[in-house]
Structures are given as structure tokens and as C-alpha cells.
């Protein structure tokens, strides 16, 4: 069986991954440096940890469930100890795209990230409907990239990604640069920022006298139809003439000229991932 060394197993993401790997087709050695993390892992998943050296000595795959700012440092610490042909899997493109990984030609680097459960889905189970992060009850899509290594390592990396993020629907093969464009640029720089702007706008409506529940029901309901129209999920739907007029007038007020180029240029994406790795 393929043996995985799960680094950061007692952290928030590590526990999620450990739970999905338990009883899977893989043998797992769990590594966690903090006492609180080891206790959390034992309580949540019922497994104990081994030392990092012990885990790495027999690992076919190293799964790094550690913060972006630590990936480069840890990778440099462990790279010389890995056996040739080892696959190192990272859960985010920031460190790989920022050039934080050490050079070693005889190991593989693989990057994967969850898309999280889609807004428009056909989940009927109550627990799945409340699984906003994914990886527990709700189905989600994922993205994967083989940064370096033989093609067969893509297949193994994707199989492990489908296990740690299960239940998985589509798995998209991308490049590391693609995943860096998706996050942070698309999902965080744009998506998270606009999400918080929507919340701030809702709070402003409440400050001006609209009952909070009415404001939240109104915007969240309107977002359903507006996103469905914008993304072509509801092709027969159209924005009204009044909505189109409001959109046209709002663009110059809310957005700067050339904001897309500013956010998505290769230079800005690289600057953003470097900032994530060196906060």
C-alpha cells in the first residue's frame, strides 16, 4: 500500500484530511508537533502520531497540511531526507508558485485544492446542505496540478486528492499558475472581497432603517437569481432594463478602470502569493 506522511495532522485542515484518509486505501503516518494538536487528532480521528523522521523515512507521499508561510521552510528541512520518487503534495499553490520549494529533480511536486461545495447543487441531505466547506457530507469539485514528476504521479496524486476531499465530483487538471490565478486572485482577491462588500452594503441598508432580516433575505435571494443569470445557469433569465441601467451606472463608482488587469496580471498574482508566504 502507498504510505503517506501527513504533516500537520493535528491542525484544522490536517484533522479533516486524517478523517477522510482513515480506512482508505492508504497507510498513513500522522505527524503533529503540538501537544494540543495531537490531542485533537486523537479525539477526532482516534489515531496517534509518530515522529517526523520516522514518517519521512518510509513515506511514498508527503502530504503537507501546514500553513503557506511554513511550506517553504519545512520543504527545505525535509527534502534531503526523502527517498527518490517521493511525491510531495501541497494543498495550495502559493508556496510553489512563489518559488519557495527546494530544487530536487528526483522527487515530484503535486498541488491540489478544493473548489468547495457549489452554490447551485442538488444536495438533499440536511447535513450536506450545511457542509459549506466540503469534505465531510457535501460533494465538491477539485483542481490538481503536477508541478514536476512523471505522469503516473499525477494519477496517484489525483487519487489521493479525491480521497482527502471526498466526496468529489469533477477533478480539473490545471497548472500551478492556473491554481494561483484561481486562489488567491479569483476566489480571495475578488470573491472574498466582493462577499465582504456585499455584507457591508447590507449593513448599510440596515443602518438606514431596513430591518436586518428583511435586508439579508432580500440580498441573499437576489444573489441566487443574479448569479444564475450571470453564469448562464438560468439561460432564459435576463436582467431587467432597470437592473442593466443600475449596473452600467455602478461600474465606474465601484470599480477602478483596468481592475481585471491589475488583479490578474502575472506580476500581481506572483506578488500576492509571495505576500501570503511572507506575511
XYZ file of C-alpha atoms in Angstrom:
279
model
C 0.000 0.000 0.000
C 1.071 3.573 -0.631
C 2.275 5.135 2.624
C 1.531 8.790 3.334
C 3.287 11.027 5.842
C 0.659 13.586 6.874
C 2.450 16.654 8.229
C 0.376 18.991 10.381
C -2.088 16.199 11.102
C -3.450 17.843 14.242
C -4.268 21.193 12.662
C -7.693 22.235 11.423
C -7.077 21.021 7.880
C -4.923 18.101 8.990
C -7.734 16.642 11.085
C -10.111 16.934 8.130
C -7.654 15.069 5.921
C -6.863 12.458 8.572
C -10.568 11.700 8.972
C -11.010 11.119 5.238
C -7.835 9.032 4.990
C -8.863 6.743 7.851
C -9.963 3.405 6.423
C -8.833 4.404 2.922
C -6.553 2.564 0.514
C -3.501 4.289 2.040
C -1.344 3.694 5.091
C -0.888 6.954 6.973
C 1.737 8.135 9.432
C 0.456 11.199 11.277
C 2.908 13.922 12.288
C 1.997 16.784 14.624
C 4.410 18.837 16.731
C 1.957 20.428 19.190
C 0.503 18.593 22.180
C -2.869 20.246 21.631
C -2.869 19.112 18.003
C -2.012 15.541 18.921
C -4.818 15.507 21.488
C -7.258 16.984 18.953
C -6.302 14.358 16.386
C -6.674 11.520 18.872
C -10.103 12.761 19.981
C -11.438 13.465 16.491
C -9.951 10.597 14.475
C -8.690 8.109 17.059
C -5.111 7.947 15.798
C -1.718 8.677 17.340
C 1.310 10.388 15.873
C 4.851 9.315 15.028
C 7.975 11.455 14.729
C 8.603 13.322 11.511
C 11.828 11.439 10.864
C 10.077 8.099 11.276
C 7.265 9.101 8.936
C 9.523 10.532 6.240
C 11.874 7.557 6.251
C 9.150 5.278 4.886
C 6.914 7.754 3.036
C 5.902 7.288 -0.579
C 3.921 10.526 -0.350
C 4.357 13.560 1.903
C 1.090 15.444 2.408
C 1.708 18.936 3.754
C -1.283 20.170 5.769
C 0.673 23.138 7.108
C 0.265 26.925 6.698
C 1.505 28.507 3.474
C 4.109 30.556 5.334
C 5.739 27.352 6.646
C 5.745 25.217 3.497
C 8.992 26.568 2.072
C 10.865 26.271 5.356
C 9.628 22.749 6.048
C 10.259 21.616 2.476
C 13.869 22.771 2.725
C 14.234 20.953 6.052
C 12.955 17.616 4.761
C 13.904 17.468 1.090
C 17.278 15.795 1.621
C 15.698 13.010 3.689
C 13.112 11.942 1.097
C 13.594 8.819 -0.944
C 13.866 9.234 -4.737
C 10.429 9.119 -6.324
C 8.632 10.564 -3.299
C 5.613 12.746 -4.077
C 5.206 15.943 -2.064
C 1.588 17.139 -2.102
C 0.656 20.702 -1.176
C -2.865 21.968 -0.610
C -2.323 25.429 -2.071
C -0.382 26.937 -4.967
C 1.020 29.922 -3.050
C 4.372 28.465 -1.966
C 5.011 26.518 -5.196
C 4.151 29.500 -7.408
C 6.184 31.862 -5.232
C 9.307 29.744 -5.782
C 9.511 28.581 -2.162
C 10.221 24.918 -2.915
C 13.741 23.480 -2.951
C 15.099 22.057 -6.182
C 15.403 18.297 -6.390
C 14.850 16.578 -9.704
C 14.122 13.043 -8.483
C 11.018 13.832 -6.411
C 7.583 15.015 -7.536
C 5.671 18.132 -6.552
C 1.872 17.985 -6.754
C -0.639 20.722 -5.877
C -4.348 20.272 -5.186
C -7.091 22.476 -3.789
C -10.827 22.075 -3.167
C -13.383 24.182 -5.027
C -15.760 23.800 -2.038
C -19.433 22.836 -2.500
C -21.030 24.858 -5.311
C -23.797 27.367 -4.595
C -26.004 25.654 -7.149
C -26.213 21.969 -6.269
C -28.669 19.119 -5.909
C -27.890 18.171 -2.310
C -30.962 16.969 -0.435
C -29.456 15.738 2.830
C -29.667 18.337 5.625
C -26.084 17.725 6.761
C -24.787 18.139 3.202
C -26.699 21.400 2.846
C -24.877 22.730 5.941
C -21.445 21.445 4.899
C -20.256 24.749 3.453
C -16.551 23.842 3.438
C -16.953 20.393 1.895
C -15.002 17.233 2.516
C -17.491 15.834 5.007
C -21.019 15.481 3.621
C -21.335 17.788 0.614
C -19.905 16.969 -2.797
C -17.382 19.312 -4.354
C -15.063 19.723 -7.327
C -11.263 19.928 -7.022
C -8.279 21.226 -9.001
C -4.937 19.424 -9.350
C -1.534 20.156 -10.873
C 1.615 18.105 -11.346
C 4.367 20.682 -10.941
C 7.159 18.209 -11.636
C 7.481 14.443 -11.838
C 6.436 11.515 -14.040
C 2.939 11.341 -15.439
C 1.998 8.348 -13.304
C 2.447 10.548 -10.250
C -0.396 12.746 -11.476
C -2.737 9.765 -11.320
C -1.652 8.872 -7.784
C -1.802 12.494 -6.629
C -5.295 12.920 -8.036
C -6.456 9.673 -6.403
C -5.190 10.902 -3.029
C -6.818 14.303 -3.634
C -10.141 12.612 -4.332
C -9.788 10.777 -1.022
C -8.844 13.745 1.177
C -11.542 15.978 -0.314
C -14.267 13.373 -0.707
C -16.994 13.260 -1.856
C -15.599 14.658 -5.120
C -17.419 15.275 -8.376
C -15.194 16.779 -11.101
C -11.410 16.896 -10.845
C -9.845 19.564 -13.077
C -6.261 19.251 -14.279
C -4.553 22.641 -14.161
C -1.075 24.114 -13.945
C 0.317 25.572 -10.731
C -0.063 29.039 -12.270
C -3.720 28.289 -13.031
C -4.359 27.360 -9.398
C -2.609 30.538 -8.229
C -4.912 32.548 -10.519
C -7.894 30.730 -9.009
C -6.591 31.362 -5.481
C -5.783 33.945 -4.337
C -6.699 36.110 -7.367
C -10.173 34.880 -8.313
C -11.511 33.371 -5.092
C -9.960 35.651 -2.455
C -8.794 38.907 -4.013
C -12.070 39.186 -5.948
C -14.552 36.678 -4.488
C -13.910 37.178 -0.777
C -13.552 40.941 -1.163
C -16.854 41.256 -3.010
C -18.520 38.945 -0.482
C -17.465 41.229 2.357
C -18.546 44.265 0.305
C -21.994 42.684 -0.030
C -22.112 42.246 3.745
C -21.018 45.854 4.292
C -23.673 47.077 1.852
C -26.294 45.018 3.673
C -25.188 46.516 7.000
C -25.518 49.969 5.451
C -29.084 49.221 4.355
C -29.821 48.171 7.955
C -28.186 51.355 9.285
C -30.554 53.309 7.079
C -33.586 51.659 8.651
C -34.228 48.404 6.754
C -34.956 45.511 9.178
C -31.903 43.244 9.228
C -33.758 40.036 8.436
C -35.522 41.721 5.529
C -32.215 43.041 4.173
C -30.467 39.661 4.453
C -33.388 37.739 2.948
C -33.588 40.252 0.117
C -29.912 40.262 -0.886
C -29.333 36.532 -0.474
C -32.433 35.764 -2.502
C -31.484 38.234 -5.215
C -27.956 36.820 -5.373
C -29.392 33.429 -6.282
C -31.124 34.729 -9.380
C -28.389 37.249 -10.237
C -25.600 34.659 -10.095
C -27.723 32.188 -12.063
C -28.175 34.781 -14.806
C -24.562 35.993 -14.760
C -23.099 32.475 -15.038
C -25.618 31.205 -17.600
C -27.101 28.653 -15.210
C -30.538 30.192 -15.840
C -30.174 30.967 -19.572
C -33.773 32.087 -20.003
C -33.309 34.648 -17.235
C -32.471 38.235 -18.113
C -31.586 41.310 -16.108
C -34.369 43.894 -16.306
C -33.838 47.214 -18.065
C -33.750 48.886 -14.658
C -31.110 46.445 -13.401
C -28.976 46.938 -16.517
C -29.161 50.713 -16.026
C -28.107 50.364 -12.366
C -25.235 48.058 -13.338
C -23.986 50.459 -16.004
C -24.039 53.426 -13.633
C -22.458 51.482 -10.756
C -19.378 50.162 -12.555
C -17.487 53.460 -12.596
C -18.458 54.136 -8.979
C -17.460 50.741 -7.525
C -14.618 49.579 -9.794
C -11.428 51.238 -10.953
C -10.511 51.218 -14.624
C -8.444 48.172 -15.658
C -9.138 46.407 -12.354
C -9.085 42.983 -14.016
C -5.591 43.534 -15.408
C -4.478 44.900 -12.049
C -5.688 41.809 -10.181
C -4.884 39.057 -12.682
C -1.613 40.169 -14.258
C 1.144 37.561 -13.787
C 3.176 40.077 -11.814
C 0.331 40.800 -9.393
C -0.503 37.111 -8.900
C 3.168 36.421 -8.133
C 3.309 39.386 -5.726
C 0.173 38.144 -3.984
C 1.422 34.594 -3.403
C 4.764 35.903 -2.140
C 2.906 38.101 0.336
C 0.945 35.050 1.524
C 4.165 33.124 2.104
C 5.848 36.051 3.859
C 3.115 37.889 5.757
